[in-house]
Coordinates of C-alpha atoms in Angstrom, one line a residue:
M112 CA 0.0 0.1 -0.1
K113 CA 1.4 3.5 -1.0
T114 CA -1.5 5.0 1.1
S115 CA -2.2 4.5 4.9
I116 CA -4.8 5.3 7.7
D117 CA -4.7 8.5 9.8
W118 CA -7.8 8.4 11.4
L119 CA -10.5 5.8 12.2
A120 CA -14.1 6.5 14.0
F121 CA -16.6 3.7 14.0
R122 CA -19.8 2.9 16.0
C123 CA -21.1 0.0 17.4
Q124 CA -22.9 -1.6 20.4
D125 CA -20.9 -2.7 23.0
N126 CA -19.0 -1.6 26.2
P127 CA -15.4 -0.1 26.1
W128 CA -14.2 -2.9 27.6
A129 CA -15.4 -5.4 25.3
I130 CA -14.5 -3.0 22.6
L131 CA -10.9 -2.9 24.1
E132 CA -10.5 -6.7 24.1
A133 CA -11.8 -7.1 20.4
M134 CA -9.1 -5.0 19.6
S135 CA -6.3 -6.8 21.2
S136 CA -4.9 -8.4 18.3
V137 CA -4.5 -4.9 16.3
W138 CA -2.0 -4.0 18.2
G139 CA 0.2 -6.6 18.0
V140 CA 3.1 -7.2 20.3
S141 CA 1.8 -3.8 22.1
A142 CA -1.4 -5.0 22.8
D143 CA -0.5 -5.7 26.9
L144 CA 0.1 -1.9 26.9
V145 CA -3.1 -0.8 25.6
T146 CA -5.5 0.3 28.7
F147 CA -8.6 2.2 28.6
Q148 CA -8.8 5.3 31.0
P149 CA -12.7 6.7 32.0
G150 CA -13.6 9.2 33.6
A151 CA -13.9 12.3 31.2
R152 CA -16.7 13.8 29.4
G153 CA -18.4 12.7 27.0
K154 CA -19.2 14.8 23.8
D155 CA -21.8 15.0 20.6
G156 CA -24.7 14.0 23.1
W157 CA -22.7 11.1 24.9
L158 CA -22.5 11.2 28.6
Y159 CA -19.4 9.5 29.5
A160 CA -15.8 9.3 27.9
G161 CA -12.4 7.7 28.2
Q162 CA -8.8 7.6 26.6
I163 CA -7.1 4.6 25.1
L164 CA -3.7 4.8 26.1
L165 CA -0.5 2.6 25.2
A166 CA 2.1 2.4 28.0
G167 CA 0.0 4.9 30.2
D168 CA 0.7 8.1 28.7
I169 CA 0.5 7.7 24.6
V170 CA -2.9 8.7 23.6
L171 CA -4.7 6.2 21.0
G172 CA -8.1 7.4 20.6
R173 CA -11.2 7.9 22.6
I174 CA -14.4 6.0 23.6
D175 CA -17.8 8.2 24.3
Y176 CA -20.3 6.2 25.8
G177 CA -23.5 6.3 27.7
G178 CA -26.9 8.3 27.9
E179 CA -30.2 7.4 27.0
S180 CA -30.5 9.4 23.4
Q181 CA -27.5 7.2 22.2
R182 CA -29.8 4.2 22.6
G183 CA -26.7 1.6 23.1
W184 CA -24.0 3.2 20.8
V185 CA -20.7 4.0 21.4
R186 CA -18.2 6.2 19.6
V187 CA -14.6 5.2 19.2
N188 CA -11.7 7.4 17.7
I189 CA -8.7 6.3 16.9
T190 CA -6.3 9.3 15.9
G191 CA -3.4 9.2 13.7
V192 CA -1.2 8.7 16.5
G193 CA -3.0 5.8 17.4
C194 CA -3.4 4.5 14.1
E195 CA 0.8 4.6 13.6
W196 CA 0.7 2.1 16.3
I197 CA -1.5 -0.2 14.3
H198 CA -0.1 -3.8 13.8
D199 CA -2.5 -5.5 12.1
W200 CA -5.0 -3.9 9.8
D201 CA -6.4 -7.4 8.8
A202 CA -7.6 -7.9 12.4
V203 CA -9.0 -3.4 12.3
V204 CA -11.1 -5.3 9.2
N205 CA -12.2 -7.9 11.4
L206 CA -14.0 -5.7 14.1
Q207 CA -17.1 -6.2 12.2
N208 CA -17.3 -9.3 12.9
R209 CA -16.3 -9.1 16.4
L210 CA -18.0 -6.3 17.4
T211 CA -22.0 -5.7 17.6
S212 CA -23.4 -3.8 14.7
A213 CA -19.8 -1.9 14.0
T214 CA -19.7 0.7 11.3
I215 CA -17.3 3.1 9.8
K216 CA -18.2 6.6 10.5
R217 CA -14.7 8.2 9.8
L218 CA -12.0 7.1 7.5
D219 CA -8.7 9.2 6.8
V220 CA -6.9 7.7 4.0
A221 CA -3.2 10.0 3.6
L222 CA -0.6 9.6 0.6
T223 CA 2.8 11.3 1.9
T224 CA 5.6 12.2 -0.9
Y225 CA 9.1 12.7 0.1
K226 CA 10.7 13.5 -2.8
G227 CA 9.0 16.7 -3.9
E228 CA 6.7 14.9 -6.5
V229 CA 3.7 16.9 -4.7
T230 CA 4.2 20.4 -4.0
D231 CA 1.5 23.5 -3.0
Q232 CA 2.2 25.1 -6.3
L233 CA 1.1 21.6 -7.9
V234 CA -1.6 21.4 -5.7
C235 CA -3.1 24.9 -6.9
A236 CA -2.5 24.1 -10.5
A237 CA -4.4 20.9 -10.2
H238 CA -7.6 22.5 -8.5
E239 CA -7.3 25.9 -11.3
A240 CA -7.2 22.9 -13.8
G241 CA -10.7 21.1 -12.6
K242 CA -8.7 18.2 -11.5
F243 CA -10.6 18.0 -8.4
T244 CA -14.1 18.1 -9.9
S245 CA -15.8 15.1 -9.6
G246 CA -19.1 15.7 -10.9
G247 CA -21.2 19.3 -9.9
R248 CA -19.3 22.4 -9.1
P249 CA -15.9 22.6 -8.8
P250 CA -15.2 22.1 -5.0
V251 CA -13.7 25.3 -2.8
M252 CA -9.9 25.4 -2.2
T253 CA -9.0 27.4 1.0
Y254 CA -5.7 28.4 1.8
V255 CA -4.4 28.4 5.5
G256 CA -0.5 30.2 5.4
S257 CA 1.6 32.8 7.1
S258 CA 4.1 34.9 6.5
D259 CA 7.0 32.5 7.9
P260 CA 7.9 30.1 4.5
R261 CA 8.5 27.3 7.5
A262 CA 5.6 27.5 8.9
G263 CA 4.2 25.4 6.2
R264 CA 1.0 26.1 3.6
T265 CA -2.3 23.9 3.8
R266 CA -5.1 24.0 1.2
Y267 CA -8.4 22.6 2.3
I268 CA -10.6 21.4 -1.0
G269 CA -14.2 21.0 -0.5
S270 CA -16.4 20.9 2.7
R271 CA -16.0 19.6 6.1
K272 CA -20.0 18.9 5.7
S273 CA -19.9 16.4 2.7
H274 CA -18.5 12.9 2.9
K275 CA -15.5 13.3 1.3
F276 CA -12.9 16.5 2.3
L277 CA -9.1 17.4 1.1
R278 CA -6.4 18.7 3.1
C279 CA -2.9 18.9 1.2
Y280 CA -0.2 20.3 3.4
E281 CA 3.7 20.7 3.8
K282 CA 3.8 18.0 6.0
G283 CA 7.9 18.3 6.5
F284 CA 7.1 22.0 8.3
E285 CA 4.5 20.4 10.0
L286 CA 6.4 18.0 11.6
L287 CA 8.7 20.6 12.8
K288 CA 5.8 23.1 14.2
D289 CA 6.2 22.0 17.7
V290 CA 10.3 22.3 18.1
P291 CA 12.0 25.3 19.4
R292 CA 12.2 28.1 16.5
S293 CA 16.2 28.0 16.5
V294 CA 15.8 24.1 16.1
R295 CA 13.4 24.1 13.3
D296 CA 15.0 26.7 11.4
A297 CA 18.4 24.9 11.5
T298 CA 16.7 21.2 10.2
T299 CA 17.1 20.6 6.6
H300 CA 16.1 16.9 6.1
I301 CA 13.8 14.7 8.3
K302 CA 14.9 11.1 7.9
G303 CA 17.4 12.1 5.0
D304 CA 14.5 14.0 2.9
L305 CA 14.3 17.4 2.5
V306 CA 11.9 19.3 4.7
E307 CA 10.5 21.4 2.1
N308 CA 9.7 18.0 -0.2
I309 CA 7.6 16.1 2.5
Y310 CA 4.0 16.6 1.4
R311 CA 1.3 15.1 2.5
I312 CA -2.6 14.3 0.9
E313 CA -5.2 13.5 3.2
L314 CA -8.5 12.0 2.0
E315 CA -11.1 12.3 4.9
L316 CA -14.4 10.6 4.4
K317 CA -17.5 10.2 6.6
D318 CA -20.9 8.5 6.4
V319 CA -22.4 11.7 5.5
D320 CA -24.3 10.3 2.7
K321 CA -22.5 7.3 1.7
L322 CA -21.6 4.0 2.9
I323 CA -17.8 3.5 4.4
P324 CA -17.2 -0.4 3.8
W325 CA -14.6 -2.0 6.4
E326 CA -13.0 -3.1 3.6
C327 CA -12.1 0.4 2.4
I328 CA -9.2 -0.1 4.7
R329 CA -7.8 -3.0 2.4
G330 CA -8.5 -1.0 -0.6
R331 CA -7.5 2.5 0.6
D332 CA -4.9 2.9 -2.7
S333 CA -8.2 2.8 -5.0
I334 CA -10.6 4.7 -2.5
F335 CA -7.6 7.5 -2.5
A336 CA -7.3 7.2 -6.4
S337 CA -11.1 7.0 -7.0
A338 CA -11.7 10.4 -4.7
Y339 CA -10.5 12.9 -7.5
P340 CA -8.9 13.3 -10.8
F341 CA -5.8 14.6 -9.0
C342 CA -5.6 11.8 -6.9
A343 CA -5.9 9.4 -9.8
E344 CA -2.8 10.9 -11.3
L345 CA -0.6 10.8 -8.1
L346 CA -1.9 6.6 -8.2
P347 CA -2.6 5.8 -11.8
G348 CA -3.8 2.3 -12.7
L349 CA -5.7 1.4 -10.1
P350 CA -9.4 0.2 -9.8
T351 CA -12.3 2.9 -9.5
W352 CA -14.0 2.5 -6.7
R353 CA -17.3 3.9 -6.3
M354 CA -18.9 4.9 -2.5
A355 CA -22.5 3.4 -2.2
S356 CA -25.1 5.4 -1.2
L357 CA -26.2 5.5 2.6
P358 CA -29.8 5.9 3.9
S359 CA -29.9 9.7 4.9
F360 CA -29.6 9.7 9.1
K361 CA -32.7 12.1 8.8
A362 CA -34.9 8.7 7.9
E363 CA -33.0 6.4 10.5
S364 CA -33.7 9.5 13.5
A365 CA -37.4 10.2 12.2
L366 CA -38.5 6.8 12.2
D367 CA -37.0 6.0 15.5
S368 CA -38.9 9.0 16.9
G369 CA -41.9 8.1 15.4
L370 CA -41.9 4.4 17.0
D371 CA -40.9 5.7 20.4
N372 CA -43.7 8.1 20.1
C373 CA -45.5 4.9 18.9
R374 CA -44.7 3.0 22.2
T375 CA -45.4 5.9 24.6
S376 CA -48.9 6.8 23.5
Y377 CA -50.4 3.4 22.2
G378 CA -48.0 1.2 23.7
R379 CA -50.1 -0.4 26.6
I380 CA -52.8 -0.5 24.4
M381 CA -51.0 -2.7 22.0
R382 CA -49.8 -4.9 25.1
A383 CA -53.3 -5.3 25.8
A384 CA -54.3 -6.3 22.3
L385 CA -51.5 -8.7 22.1
E386 CA -52.4 -10.6 25.5
A387 CA -56.1 -10.5 24.3
Y388 CA -55.3 -12.3 21.3
G389 CA -53.2 -15.1 22.7
G390 CA -50.3 -13.5 21.9
D391 CA -50.5 -13.5 18.3
K392 CA -48.5 -10.6 17.1
S393 CA -49.8 -11.1 13.2
A394 CA -53.5 -10.6 14.1
V395 CA -52.8 -7.7 16.5
M396 CA -50.6 -5.9 13.6
D397 CA -53.2 -6.7 10.8
R398 CA -55.9 -5.3 13.1
V399 CA -54.3 -2.1 13.7
L400 CA -51.8 -1.4 10.3
A401 CA -52.6 1.4 7.7
E402 CA -53.0 0.3 4.3
S403 CA -50.1 2.7 3.1
P404 CA -46.6 3.9 4.7
S405 CA -46.4 7.3 6.3
P406 CA -46.1 9.7 3.4
R407 CA -43.3 11.8 5.2
L408 CA -41.2 8.7 6.2
V409 CA -41.4 7.4 3.0
E410 CA -40.2 11.0 1.3
L411 CA -37.1 10.4 4.2
G412 CA -36.1 7.4 2.7
V413 CA -37.1 5.4 5.7
L414 CA -38.4 2.6 3.2
T415 CA -34.4 2.2 1.8
L416 CA -33.0 1.7 5.6
Q417 CA -32.4 -2.0 6.7
R418 CA -33.2 -2.0 10.3
Q419 CA -32.2 -5.1 12.5
T420 CA -34.8 -7.1 14.3
A421 CA -34.0 -8.7 18.0

């Protein structure tokens, strides 16, 4: 693989300690040093959170959990640092079989070049030539930089709210951003490569309206090359990978909300009817079901959802 995974976020319906156990083979020989430290405040509606730590102080990721509104879902974020410590990516793919209803929420695929193959000027020229257009209007390119040439330049292409987003930046200078200014200015090479020649392009995928299969991890080179024509030029000759559509979260939320309201308003009536009909669920459903589904829910795409039953 020429690309690497730089961020992985997924959700499942297992507790944090079960998740840590399921991920034990992911870390290889470092597995015994990986622990979960709870006690943090949850984000985005979760009540609790904790860090995944290596040797007690290296943060590999974060797990958010708890909260009635989450309906049992737990969110796992493995950071760029955490991805660097992953020993077995096949074991990561296999998490879909070891965890309950595990689905990828975000996947970052990165291509790093070291010999000046990609530069800030090349990215600008590619955007001008329309090589980041993959249907519809060309994505907006945003520039982040400063008057200090060794601070590094960054280009953002597209919207963080869409299912794909690109970060292009001078990785060599980014690697030096936390070292003292005197050391940074005196450093010309990193592991034998010129600092200014090290460049990274990161493709951020989110399941906004597309499904991210776990197999994307194995096929990440093709995923990267298929994102934009410019990316295909960097990794030529790879199969095209098209992301499958994902039912809208509005549809899932609307269905769950409707069922919750139904349970609150009519749940006791339905239970009484079920007992009166001798436990015959089909007879009760035949008695109460309407002839056609809710037009509002159909418009939201509820009929495309594939819900699991207990």
